[in-house]
Coordinates of C-alpha atoms and ligand atoms in Angstrom, one line a residue:
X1 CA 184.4 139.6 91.2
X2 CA 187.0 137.4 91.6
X3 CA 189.7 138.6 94.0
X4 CA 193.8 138.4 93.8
X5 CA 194.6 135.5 96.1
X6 CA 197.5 136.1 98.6
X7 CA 199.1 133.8 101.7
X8 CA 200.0 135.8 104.8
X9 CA 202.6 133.1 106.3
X10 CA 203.2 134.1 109.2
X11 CA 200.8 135.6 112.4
X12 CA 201.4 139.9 111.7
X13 CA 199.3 142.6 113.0
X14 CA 195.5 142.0 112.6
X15 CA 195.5 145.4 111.3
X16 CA 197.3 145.0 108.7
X17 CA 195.4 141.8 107.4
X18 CA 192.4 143.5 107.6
X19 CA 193.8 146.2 105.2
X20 CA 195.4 143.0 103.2
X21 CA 191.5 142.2 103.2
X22 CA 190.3 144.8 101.7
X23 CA 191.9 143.9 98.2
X24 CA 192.4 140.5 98.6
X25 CA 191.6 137.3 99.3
X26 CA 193.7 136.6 102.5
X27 CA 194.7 132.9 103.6
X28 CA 196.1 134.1 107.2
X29 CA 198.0 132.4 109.9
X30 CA 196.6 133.6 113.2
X31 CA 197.5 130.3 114.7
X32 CA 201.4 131.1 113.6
X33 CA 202.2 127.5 112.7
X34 CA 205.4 127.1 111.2
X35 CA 204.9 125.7 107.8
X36 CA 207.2 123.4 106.1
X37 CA 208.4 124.2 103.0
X38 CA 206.5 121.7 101.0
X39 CA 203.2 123.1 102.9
X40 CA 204.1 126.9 102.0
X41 CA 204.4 125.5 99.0
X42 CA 200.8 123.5 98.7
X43 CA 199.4 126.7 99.9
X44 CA 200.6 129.2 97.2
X45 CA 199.7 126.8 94.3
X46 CA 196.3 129.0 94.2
X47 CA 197.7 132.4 95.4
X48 CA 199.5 135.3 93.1
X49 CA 201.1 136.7 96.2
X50 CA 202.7 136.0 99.5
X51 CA 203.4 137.8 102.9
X52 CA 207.0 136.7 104.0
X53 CA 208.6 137.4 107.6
X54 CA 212.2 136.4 106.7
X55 CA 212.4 133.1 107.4
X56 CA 210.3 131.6 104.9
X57 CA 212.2 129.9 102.1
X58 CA 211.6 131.3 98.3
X59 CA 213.6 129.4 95.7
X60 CA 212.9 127.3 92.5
X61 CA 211.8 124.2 94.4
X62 CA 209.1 126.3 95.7
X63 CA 208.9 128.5 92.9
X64 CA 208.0 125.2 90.9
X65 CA 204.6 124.1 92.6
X66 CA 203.2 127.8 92.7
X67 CA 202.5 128.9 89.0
X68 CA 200.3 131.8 89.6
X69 CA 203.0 133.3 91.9
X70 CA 204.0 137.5 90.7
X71 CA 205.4 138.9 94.3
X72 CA 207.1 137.8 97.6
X73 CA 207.0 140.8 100.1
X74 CA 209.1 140.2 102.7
X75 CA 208.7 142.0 106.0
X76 CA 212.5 142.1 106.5
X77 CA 215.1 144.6 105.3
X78 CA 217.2 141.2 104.7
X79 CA 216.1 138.8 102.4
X80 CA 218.6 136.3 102.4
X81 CA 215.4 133.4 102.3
X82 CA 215.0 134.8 99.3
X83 CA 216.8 132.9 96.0
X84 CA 216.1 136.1 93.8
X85 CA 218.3 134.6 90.5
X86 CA 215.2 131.6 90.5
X87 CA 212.6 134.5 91.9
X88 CA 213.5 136.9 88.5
X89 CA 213.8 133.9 85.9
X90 CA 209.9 133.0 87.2
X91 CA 209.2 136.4 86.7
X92 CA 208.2 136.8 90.3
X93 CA 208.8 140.1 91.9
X94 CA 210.5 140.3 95.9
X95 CA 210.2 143.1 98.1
X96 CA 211.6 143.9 100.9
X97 CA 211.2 145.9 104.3
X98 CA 214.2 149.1 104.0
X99 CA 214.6 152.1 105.9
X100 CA 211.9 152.2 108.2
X101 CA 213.6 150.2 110.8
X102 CA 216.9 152.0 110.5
X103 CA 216.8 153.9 113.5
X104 CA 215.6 151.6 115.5
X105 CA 218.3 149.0 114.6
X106 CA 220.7 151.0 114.9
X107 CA 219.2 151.7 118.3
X108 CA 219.5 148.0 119.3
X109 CA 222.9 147.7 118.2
X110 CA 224.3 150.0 119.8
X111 CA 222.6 148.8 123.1
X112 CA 223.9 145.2 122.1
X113 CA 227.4 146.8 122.4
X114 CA 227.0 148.9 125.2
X115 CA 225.5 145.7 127.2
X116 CA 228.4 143.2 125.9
X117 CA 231.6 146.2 127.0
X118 CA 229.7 146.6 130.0
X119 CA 228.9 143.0 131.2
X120 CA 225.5 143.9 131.8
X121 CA 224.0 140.6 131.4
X122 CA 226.6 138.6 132.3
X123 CA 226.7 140.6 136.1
X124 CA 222.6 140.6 136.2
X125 CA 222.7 136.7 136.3
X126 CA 225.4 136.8 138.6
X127 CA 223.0 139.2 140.8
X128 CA 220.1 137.4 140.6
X129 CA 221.8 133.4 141.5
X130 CA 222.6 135.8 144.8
X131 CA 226.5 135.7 144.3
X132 CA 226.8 139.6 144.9
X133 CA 227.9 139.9 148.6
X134 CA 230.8 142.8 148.8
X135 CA 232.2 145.3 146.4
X136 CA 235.5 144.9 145.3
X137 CA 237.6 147.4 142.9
X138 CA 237.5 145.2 139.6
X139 CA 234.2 143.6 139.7
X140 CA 232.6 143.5 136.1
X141 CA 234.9 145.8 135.3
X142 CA 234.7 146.2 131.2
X143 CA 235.7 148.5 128.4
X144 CA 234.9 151.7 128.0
X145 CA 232.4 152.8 125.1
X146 CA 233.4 156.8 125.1
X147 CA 236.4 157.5 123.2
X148 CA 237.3 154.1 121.8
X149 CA 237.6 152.9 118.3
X150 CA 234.4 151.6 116.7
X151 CA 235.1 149.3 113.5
X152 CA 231.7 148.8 111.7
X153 CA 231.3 146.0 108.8
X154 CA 228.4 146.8 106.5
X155 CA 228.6 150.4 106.1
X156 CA 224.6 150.8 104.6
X157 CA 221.8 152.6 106.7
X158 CA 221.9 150.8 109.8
X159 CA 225.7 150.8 109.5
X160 CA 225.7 154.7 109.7
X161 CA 223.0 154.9 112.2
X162 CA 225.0 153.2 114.2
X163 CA 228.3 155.2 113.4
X164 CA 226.2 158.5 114.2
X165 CA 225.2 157.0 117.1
X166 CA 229.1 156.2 118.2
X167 CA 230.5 159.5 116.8
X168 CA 228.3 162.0 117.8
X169 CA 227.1 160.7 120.9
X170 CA 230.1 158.9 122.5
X171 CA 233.1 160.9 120.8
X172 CA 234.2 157.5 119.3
X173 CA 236.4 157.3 116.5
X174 CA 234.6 155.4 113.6
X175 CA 236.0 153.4 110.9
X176 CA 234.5 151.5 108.2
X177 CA 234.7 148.5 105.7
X178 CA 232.0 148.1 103.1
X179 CA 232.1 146.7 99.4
X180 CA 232.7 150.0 98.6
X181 CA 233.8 153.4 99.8
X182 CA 230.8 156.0 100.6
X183 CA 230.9 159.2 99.0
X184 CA 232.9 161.9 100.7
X185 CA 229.5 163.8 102.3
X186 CA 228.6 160.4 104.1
X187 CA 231.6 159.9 105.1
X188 CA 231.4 163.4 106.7
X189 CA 228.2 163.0 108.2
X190 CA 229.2 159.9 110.2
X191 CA 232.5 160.9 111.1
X192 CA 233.7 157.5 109.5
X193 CA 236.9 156.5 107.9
X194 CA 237.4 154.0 104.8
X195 CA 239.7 151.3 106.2
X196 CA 240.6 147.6 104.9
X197 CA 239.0 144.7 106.9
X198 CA 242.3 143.6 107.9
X199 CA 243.1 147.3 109.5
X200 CA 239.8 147.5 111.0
X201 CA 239.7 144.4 113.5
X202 CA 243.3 145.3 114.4
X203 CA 242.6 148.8 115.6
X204 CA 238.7 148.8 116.8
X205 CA 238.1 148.0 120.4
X206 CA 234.7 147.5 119.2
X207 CA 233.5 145.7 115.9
X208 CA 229.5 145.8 115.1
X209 CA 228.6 143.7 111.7
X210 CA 225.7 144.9 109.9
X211 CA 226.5 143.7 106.2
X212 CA 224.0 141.5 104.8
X213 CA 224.4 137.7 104.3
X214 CA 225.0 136.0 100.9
X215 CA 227.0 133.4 99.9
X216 CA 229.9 135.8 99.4
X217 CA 229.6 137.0 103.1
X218 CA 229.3 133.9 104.8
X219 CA 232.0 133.7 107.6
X220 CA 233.2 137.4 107.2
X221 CA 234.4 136.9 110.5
X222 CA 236.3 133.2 111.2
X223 CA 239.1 132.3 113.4
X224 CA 241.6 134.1 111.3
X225 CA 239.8 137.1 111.7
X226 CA 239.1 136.7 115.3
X227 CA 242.6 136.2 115.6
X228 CA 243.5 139.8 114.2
X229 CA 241.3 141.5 117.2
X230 CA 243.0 142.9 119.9
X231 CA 242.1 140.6 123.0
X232 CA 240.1 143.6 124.7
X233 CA 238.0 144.0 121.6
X234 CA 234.0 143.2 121.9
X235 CA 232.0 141.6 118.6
X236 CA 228.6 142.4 117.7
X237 CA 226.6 140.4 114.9
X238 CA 223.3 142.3 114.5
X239 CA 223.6 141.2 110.8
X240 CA 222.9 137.5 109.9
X241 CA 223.6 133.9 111.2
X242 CA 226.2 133.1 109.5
X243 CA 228.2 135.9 109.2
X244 CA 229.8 135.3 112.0
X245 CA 231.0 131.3 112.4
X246 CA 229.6 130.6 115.7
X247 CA 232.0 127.8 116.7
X248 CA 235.4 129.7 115.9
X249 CA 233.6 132.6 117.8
X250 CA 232.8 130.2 121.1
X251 CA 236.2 129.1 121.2
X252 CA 238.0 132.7 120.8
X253 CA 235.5 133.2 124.0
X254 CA 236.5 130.7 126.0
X255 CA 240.0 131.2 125.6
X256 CA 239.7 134.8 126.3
X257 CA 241.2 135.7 122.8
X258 CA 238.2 138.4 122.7
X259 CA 237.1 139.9 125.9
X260 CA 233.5 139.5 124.7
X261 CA 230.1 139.4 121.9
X262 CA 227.1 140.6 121.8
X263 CA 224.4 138.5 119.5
X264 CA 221.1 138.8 118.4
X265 CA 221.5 136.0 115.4
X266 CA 223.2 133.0 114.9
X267 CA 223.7 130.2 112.2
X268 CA 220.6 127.7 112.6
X269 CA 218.6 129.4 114.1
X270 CA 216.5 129.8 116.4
X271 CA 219.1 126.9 117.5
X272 CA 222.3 128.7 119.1
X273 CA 225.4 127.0 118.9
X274 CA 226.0 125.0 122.4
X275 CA 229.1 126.2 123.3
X276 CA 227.8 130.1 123.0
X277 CA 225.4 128.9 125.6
X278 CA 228.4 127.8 128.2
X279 CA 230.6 130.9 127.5
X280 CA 230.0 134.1 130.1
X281 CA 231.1 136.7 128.4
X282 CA 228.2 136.8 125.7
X283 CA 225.2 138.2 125.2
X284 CA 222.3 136.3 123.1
X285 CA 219.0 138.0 122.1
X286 CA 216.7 135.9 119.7
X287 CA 217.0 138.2 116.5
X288 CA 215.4 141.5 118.3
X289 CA 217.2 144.5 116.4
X290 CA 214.0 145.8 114.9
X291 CA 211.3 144.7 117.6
X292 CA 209.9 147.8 118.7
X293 CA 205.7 147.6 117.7
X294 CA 206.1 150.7 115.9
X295 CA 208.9 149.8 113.7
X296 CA 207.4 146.3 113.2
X297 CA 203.8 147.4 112.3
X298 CA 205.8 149.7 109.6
X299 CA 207.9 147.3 108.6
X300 CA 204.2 144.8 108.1
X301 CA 202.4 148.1 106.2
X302 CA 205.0 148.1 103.8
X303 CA 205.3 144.7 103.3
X304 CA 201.2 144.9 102.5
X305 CA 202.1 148.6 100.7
X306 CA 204.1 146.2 98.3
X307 CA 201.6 143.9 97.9
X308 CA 199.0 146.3 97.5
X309 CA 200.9 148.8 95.2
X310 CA 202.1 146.0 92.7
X311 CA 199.4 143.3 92.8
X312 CA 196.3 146.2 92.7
X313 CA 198.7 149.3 90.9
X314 CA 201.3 147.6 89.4
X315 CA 203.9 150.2 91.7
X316 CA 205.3 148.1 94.5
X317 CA 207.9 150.3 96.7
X318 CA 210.7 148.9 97.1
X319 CA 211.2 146.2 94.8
X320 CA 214.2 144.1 94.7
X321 CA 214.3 142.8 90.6
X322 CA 212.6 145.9 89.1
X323 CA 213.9 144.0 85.9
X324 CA 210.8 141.5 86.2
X325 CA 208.4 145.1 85.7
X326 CA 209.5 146.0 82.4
Ligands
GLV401 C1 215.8 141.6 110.2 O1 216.6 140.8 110.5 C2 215.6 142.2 108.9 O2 216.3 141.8 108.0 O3 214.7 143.0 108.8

Protein backbone atom coordinates (compact mmCIF):
# COMPACT_ATOMS: atom_id res chain seq x y z
CA UNK A 1 0.00 0.00 0.00
CA UNK A 2 1.02 3.15 -0.91
CA UNK A 3 2.02 5.38 2.03
CA UNK A 4 1.32 9.32 2.64
CA UNK A 5 4.51 11.00 1.76
CA UNK A 6 5.93 13.64 4.28
CA UNK A 7 9.43 15.82 4.45
CA UNK A 8 10.85 16.19 7.97
CA UNK A 9 13.04 19.47 7.26
CA UNK A 10 14.96 19.75 9.73
CA UNK A 11 17.28 17.07 12.13
CA UNK A 12 14.32 16.38 15.34
CA UNK A 13 14.40 13.61 17.69
CA UNK A 14 15.07 10.08 16.08
CA UNK A 15 12.15 9.13 18.11
CA UNK A 16 9.88 10.98 16.82
CA UNK A 17 10.74 10.03 13.09
CA UNK A 18 10.57 6.67 13.92
CA UNK A 19 6.95 7.21 15.11
CA UNK A 20 6.56 9.61 11.79
CA UNK A 21 7.68 6.16 10.22
CA UNK A 22 5.25 4.25 11.24
CA UNK A 23 2.51 5.97 9.05
CA UNK A 24 4.42 7.44 6.64
CA UNK A 25 6.82 7.59 4.24
CA UNK A 26 9.54 9.88 5.86
CA UNK A 27 12.19 11.88 3.70
CA UNK A 28 14.41 12.89 6.94
CA UNK A 29 17.22 15.27 7.43
CA UNK A 30 19.67 13.64 9.90
CA UNK A 31 22.43 15.45 8.19
CA UNK A 32 20.43 18.92 9.23
CA UNK A 33 21.44 20.80 6.06
CA UNK A 34 19.83 23.92 5.63
CA UNK A 35 17.79 23.79 2.62
CA UNK A 36 17.08 26.68 0.38
CA UNK A 37 13.92 27.53 -0.33
CA UNK A 38 13.81 26.47 -3.88
CA UNK A 39 15.24 22.88 -2.50
CA UNK A 40 12.33 22.67 0.24
CA UNK A 41 10.49 23.28 -2.44
CA UNK A 42 11.86 20.48 -5.11
CA UNK A 43 11.47 18.15 -2.18
CA UNK A 44 7.73 18.62 -1.31
CA UNK A 45 6.63 18.42 -5.05
CA UNK A 46 5.99 14.46 -4.17
CA UNK A 47 5.02 14.83 -0.40
CA UNK A 48 1.35 15.67 1.13
CA UNK A 49 2.94 16.87 4.36
CA UNK A 50 5.89 18.67 5.96
CA UNK A 51 7.67 18.84 9.37
CA UNK A 52 8.61 22.53 9.99
CA UNK A 53 10.96 23.97 12.81
CA UNK A 54 10.17 27.67 12.39
CA UNK A 55 12.39 28.81 10.17
CA UNK A 56 11.43 27.17 7.13
CA UNK A 57 9.60 29.52 4.74
CA UNK A 58 5.80 28.46 3.66
CA UNK A 59 4.22 30.96 1.15
CA UNK A 60 2.65 30.87 -2.37
CA UNK A 61 6.05 30.76 -4.21
CA UNK A 62 6.55 27.52 -2.45
CA UNK A 63 3.15 26.64 -2.18
CA UNK A 64 3.23 26.73 -6.10
CA UNK A 65 5.80 23.79 -6.89
CA UNK A 66 4.23 21.40 -4.27
CA UNK A 67 0.63 20.35 -5.51
CA UNK A 68 0.05 17.44 -3.40
CA UNK A 69 0.80 19.58 -0.23
CA UNK A 70 -2.55 19.35 2.71
CA UNK A 71 -0.49 20.36 6.09
CA UNK A 72 2.60 22.33 7.40
CA UNK A 73 3.21 21.36 11.21
CA UNK A 74 5.36 23.53 12.64
CA UNK A 75 7.30 22.66 15.68
CA UNK A 76 7.04 26.29 17.03
CA UNK A 77 4.32 28.05 19.02
CA UNK A 78 5.19 31.02 16.36
CA UNK A 79 4.65 30.61 12.96
CA UNK A 80 5.53 33.80 11.55
CA UNK A 81 7.49 31.57 8.43
CA UNK A 82 4.24 30.70 7.82
CA UNK A 83 2.21 32.95 4.95
CA UNK A 84 -1.24 31.33 6.15
CA UNK A 85 -3.56 33.84 3.70
CA UNK A 86 -1.49 31.81 0.55
CA UNK A 87 -1.44 28.47 3.07
CA UNK A 88 -5.70 28.62 3.33
CA UNK A 89 -6.37 29.69 -0.37
CA UNK A 90 -4.17 26.25 -1.38
CA UNK A 91 -6.21 24.62 1.01
CA UNK A 92 -3.23 23.54 2.99
CA UNK A 93 -3.61 23.18 6.62
CA UNK A 94 -0.66 24.80 9.32
CA UNK A 95 -0.22 23.73 12.71
CA UNK A 96 1.55 24.88 15.24
CA UNK A 97 3.42 23.94 18.61
CA UNK A 98 1.06 25.82 21.69
CA UNK A 99 1.04 25.40 25.30
CA UNK A 100 3.41 22.82 25.88
CA UNK A 101 6.35 25.00 26.08
CA UNK A 102 4.65 27.68 28.22
CA UNK A 103 6.21 27.01 31.29
CA UNK A 104 9.27 26.54 30.22
CA UNK A 105 9.39 29.93 28.28
CA UNK A 106 8.19 31.62 30.62
CA UNK A 107 10.96 30.02 32.66
CA UNK A 108 13.64 31.38 30.35
CA UNK A 109 12.34 34.74 30.33
CA UNK A 110 12.29 35.42 33.42
CA UNK A 111 15.98 34.21 33.76
CA UNK A 112 16.69 36.42 30.62
CA UNK A 113 15.62 39.37 32.91
CA UNK A 114 16.95 38.37 36.00
CA UNK A 115 20.51 37.86 34.18
CA UNK A 116 20.16 41.40 32.12
CA UNK A 117 19.10 43.54 35.86
CA UNK A 118 21.75 41.64 37.38
CA UNK A 119 24.69 41.94 34.86
CA UNK A 120 25.28 38.46 35.13
CA UNK A 121 26.97 37.96 31.89
CA UNK A 122 28.28 41.10 31.42
CA UNK A 123 30.46 40.62 35.09
CA UNK A 124 31.18 36.71 34.15
CA UNK A 125 33.25 37.93 31.10
CA UNK A 126 34.70 40.45 33.06
CA UNK A 127 35.76 37.55 35.56
CA UNK A 128 36.94 35.31 33.29
CA UNK A 129 39.44 38.04 30.99
CA UNK A 130 40.88 38.21 34.85
CA UNK A 131 39.93 41.94 35.47
CA UNK A 132 38.41 41.09 38.98
CA UNK A 133 41.14 42.12 41.45
CA UNK A 134 39.31 44.04 44.63
CA UNK A 135 35.80 44.55 45.74
CA UNK A 136 34.59 47.85 45.61
CA UNK A 137 30.94 49.15 46.85
CA UNK A 138 29.24 49.61 43.29
CA UNK A 139 30.68 46.93 41.21
CA UNK A 140 27.99 45.36 38.83
CA UNK A 141 25.74 46.93 40.83
CA UNK A 142 22.12 46.59 38.95
CA UNK A 143 18.42 46.86 39.51
CA UNK A 144 16.55 45.09 41.69
CA UNK A 145 14.01 42.44 40.39
CA UNK A 146 11.83 42.18 43.85
CA UNK A 147 9.31 44.83 44.14
CA UNK A 148 9.70 46.65 40.84
CA UNK A 149 7.34 47.26 38.13
CA UNK A 150 7.16 44.55 35.43
CA UNK A 151 5.60 45.88 31.98
CA UNK A 152 4.86 42.75 29.82
CA UNK A 153 3.88 43.14 25.87
CA UNK A 154 2.02 40.11 24.63
CA UNK A 155 -0.23 39.26 27.36
CA UNK A 156 -1.02 35.32 25.88
CA UNK A 157 0.26 32.13 27.81
CA UNK A 158 3.85 32.83 28.08
CA UNK A 159 2.96 36.39 28.75
CA UNK A 160 1.08 35.33 32.04
CA UNK A 161 3.59 32.70 32.92
CA UNK A 162 5.78 35.08 33.07
CA UNK A 163 3.52 37.63 35.08
CA UNK A 164 2.86 34.65 37.67
CA UNK A 165 6.31 34.25 37.79
CA UNK A 166 6.97 38.15 38.70
CA UNK A 167 3.91 38.53 40.93
CA UNK A 168 3.80 35.77 42.93
CA UNK A 169 7.26 34.98 43.27
CA UNK A 170 9.06 38.37 43.36
CA UNK A 171 6.08 40.70 44.86
CA UNK A 172 6.42 42.66 41.56
CA UNK A 173 3.73 44.86 40.44
CA UNK A 174 2.59 43.67 36.83
CA UNK A 175 1.05 45.53 34.16
CA UNK A 176 0.01 44.63 30.80
CA UNK A 177 -0.56 45.64 27.11
CA UNK A 178 -2.16 43.11 24.70
CA UNK A 179 -4.52 43.59 21.60
CA UNK A 180 -7.00 43.24 24.03
CA UNK A 181 -7.90 43.30 27.62
CA UNK A 182 -8.00 39.68 29.45
CA UNK A 183 -11.01 38.87 31.22
CA UNK A 184 -11.35 39.94 34.80
CA UNK A 185 -10.41 36.24 36.32
CA UNK A 186 -6.95 36.33 34.36
CA UNK A 187 -6.39 39.40 35.20
CA UNK A 188 -6.78 38.20 38.91
CA UNK A 189 -4.84 35.21 38.56
CA UNK A 190 -1.69 37.12 37.39
CA UNK A 191 -1.97 40.01 39.47
CA UNK A 192 -1.82 42.13 36.10
CA UNK A 193 -3.15 45.44 35.23
CA UNK A 194 -4.58 46.63 31.64
CA UNK A 195 -2.43 49.63 30.80
CA UNK A 196 -1.76 51.58 27.32
CA UNK A 197 1.73 50.89 25.69
CA UNK A 198 2.55 54.38 26.16
CA UNK A 199 1.90 54.11 30.16
CA UNK A 200 3.57 50.92 30.33
CA UNK A 201 7.26 51.72 29.11
CA UNK A 202 6.99 54.92 31.19
CA UNK A 203 6.31 53.23 34.56
CA UNK A 204 7.94 49.53 34.24
CA UNK A 205 11.49 49.21 35.36
CA UNK A 206 11.34 46.08 33.46
CA UNK A 207 9.64 45.43 29.98
CA UNK A 208 9.58 41.57 28.64
CA UNK A 209 7.96 41.28 25.00
CA UNK A 210 6.32 38.17 24.25
CA UNK A 211 3.66 39.17 21.52
CA UNK A 212 4.00 37.42 18.30
CA UNK A 213 5.44 38.96 15.07
CA UNK A 214 3.35 39.93 12.05
CA UNK A 215 3.49 42.66 9.93
CA UNK A 216 1.40 44.72 12.25
CA UNK A 217 3.98 44.12 15.12
CA UNK A 218 6.98 44.74 13.46
CA UNK A 219 9.10 47.42 15.46
CA UNK A 220 6.62 47.49 18.52
CA UNK A 221 9.44 48.79 20.14
CA UNK A 222 11.68 51.73 18.03
CA UNK A 223 13.48 54.68 19.12
CA UNK A 224 10.33 56.54 20.11
CA UNK A 225 9.49 53.90 22.34
CA UNK A 226 12.83 53.44 23.73
CA UNK A 227 12.80 56.91 24.32
CA UNK A 228 9.64 56.70 26.75
CA UNK A 229 11.59 54.17 29.15
CA UNK A 230 12.92 55.37 32.11
CA UNK A 231 16.85 55.24 31.69
CA UNK A 232 17.11 52.45 34.60
CA UNK A 233 14.63 50.27 32.71
CA UNK A 234 15.88 46.73 31.33
CA UNK A 235 14.31 45.20 27.74
CA UNK A 236 13.67 41.67 27.10
CA UNK A 237 12.64 40.32 23.51
CA UNK A 238 11.93 36.60 24.02
CA UNK A 239 9.32 37.20 21.25
CA UNK A 240 10.54 37.59 17.65
CA UNK A 241 13.39 39.31 15.56
CA UNK A 242 11.91 42.10 14.58
CA UNK A 243 9.87 43.11 17.21
CA UNK A 244 12.35 44.90 18.58
CA UNK A 245 14.51 47.18 15.88
CA UNK A 246 17.82 46.10 16.72
CA UNK A 247 19.71 49.24 15.60
CA UNK A 248 17.58 51.89 17.52
CA UNK A 249 17.97 49.31 20.48
CA UNK A 250 22.08 49.37 20.10
CA UNK A 251 22.14 52.90 20.03
CA UNK A 252 19.75 53.59 23.19
CA UNK A 253 22.54 51.05 24.67
CA UNK A 254 25.32 52.74 23.98
CA UNK A 255 24.17 55.97 25.08
CA UNK A 256 22.98 54.64 28.22
CA UNK A 257 19.32 55.78 27.46
CA UNK A 258 18.41 52.15 28.85
CA UNK A 259 20.48 50.65 31.51
CA UNK A 260 20.29 47.27 29.73
CA UNK A 261 18.57 44.04 27.29
CA UNK A 262 18.30 40.89 27.46
CA UNK A 263 17.86 38.87 23.89
CA UNK A 264 17.36 35.57 22.81
CA UNK A 265 16.19 36.82 18.96
CA UNK A 266 17.02 39.30 16.72
CA UNK A 267 16.03 40.54 13.14
CA UNK A 268 18.19 38.34 10.54
CA UNK A 269 18.92 35.92 12.25
CA UNK A 270 21.02 33.81 13.34
CA UNK A 271 23.00 37.11 12.13
CA UNK A 272 22.87 39.71 15.24
CA UNK A 273 23.14 43.11 14.52
CA UNK A 274 26.96 44.33 14.97
CA UNK A 275 26.62 47.00 17.13
CA UNK A 276 24.54 44.62 19.82
CA UNK A 277 27.72 42.67 19.68
CA UNK A 278 30.00 45.91 20.90
CA UNK A 279 27.53 47.08 23.58
CA UNK A 280 28.14 45.64 27.42
CA UNK A 281 25.22 45.88 28.85
CA UNK A 282 23.36 43.04 26.77
CA UNK A 283 22.72 39.70 26.96
CA UNK A 284 22.35 37.49 23.59
CA UNK A 285 21.17 33.89 23.62
CA UNK A 286 20.64 32.23 20.03
CA UNK A 287 16.66 31.80 20.29
CA UNK A 288 16.75 29.38 23.56
CA UNK A 289 13.37 30.20 25.40
CA UNK A 290 11.99 26.72 24.91
CA UNK A 291 15.25 24.54 24.75
CA UNK A 292 14.85 22.32 27.49
CA UNK A 293 14.76 18.27 25.82
CA UNK A 294 11.59 17.75 27.48
CA UNK A 295 9.76 20.65 26.23
CA UNK A 296 11.39 20.30 22.76
CA UNK A 297 10.61 16.50 22.28
CA UNK A 298 6.90 17.72 23.15
CA UNK A 299 6.96 20.37 21.19
CA UNK A 300 8.34 17.54 17.98
CA UNK A 301 5.36 14.86 19.20
CA UNK A 302 2.94 17.36 18.62
CA UNK A 303 4.22 18.64 15.65
CA UNK A 304 4.02 14.65 14.42
CA UNK A 305 0.53 14.34 16.67
CA UNK A 306 -0.62 16.97 13.91
CA UNK A 307 0.59 15.28 11.21
CA UNK A 308 -0.48 12.10 12.31
CA UNK A 309 -4.02 13.16 13.53
CA UNK A 310 -4.90 15.12 10.20
CA UNK A 311 -3.01 13.23 7.47
CA UNK A 312 -4.07 9.51 8.95
CA UNK A 313 -7.57 10.78 11.12
CA UNK A 314 -8.37 13.78 9.60
CA UNK A 315 -8.20 15.57 13.54
CA UNK A 316 -5.01 17.52 13.66
CA UNK A 317 -4.68 19.37 17.25
CA UNK A 318 -4.06 22.44 17.06
CA UNK A 319 -4.71 23.70 13.72
CA UNK A 320 -4.24 27.22 12.70
CA UNK A 321 -7.00 27.61 9.47
CA UNK A 322 -9.61 25.06 10.72
CA UNK A 323 -11.54 26.83 7.85
CA UNK A 324 -9.50 24.67 5.19
CA UNK A 325 -11.41 21.23 7.25
CA UNK A 326 -14.80 22.05 6.49
C1 LIG B 1 9.90 29.60 19.35
O1 LIG B 1 10.36 30.65 19.10
C2 LIG B 1 8.54 29.24 19.08
O2 LIG B 1 7.81 30.00 18.43
O3 LIG B 1 8.14 28.14 19.51
Amino acid sequence: MNRPRILVARAIFPEVIERLQQHFDVESNPEDVLWSKTQITEKLRDKVGVFTTGGERIDAEVLAGCPHLKICANMAVGYNNFDLDAMTAARVLGTNAPDVLTETTADFGFALLMATARRISESEHFLRAGHWTRWSYDMFAGADVHGSTLGIIGMGRIGQGIARRGALGFGMKVVYHNRSRLDAAIEGECKASYVSKEELLKTADHVVLVVPYSAASHHTIGAAELALMKSTATLINIARGGIVDDAALAKALHEKRIAAAGLDVFEGEPKVHPDLLTVPNVVLTPHIASATLPTRLAMANLAADNLIGFLVNGKPLTPLNPEVLG
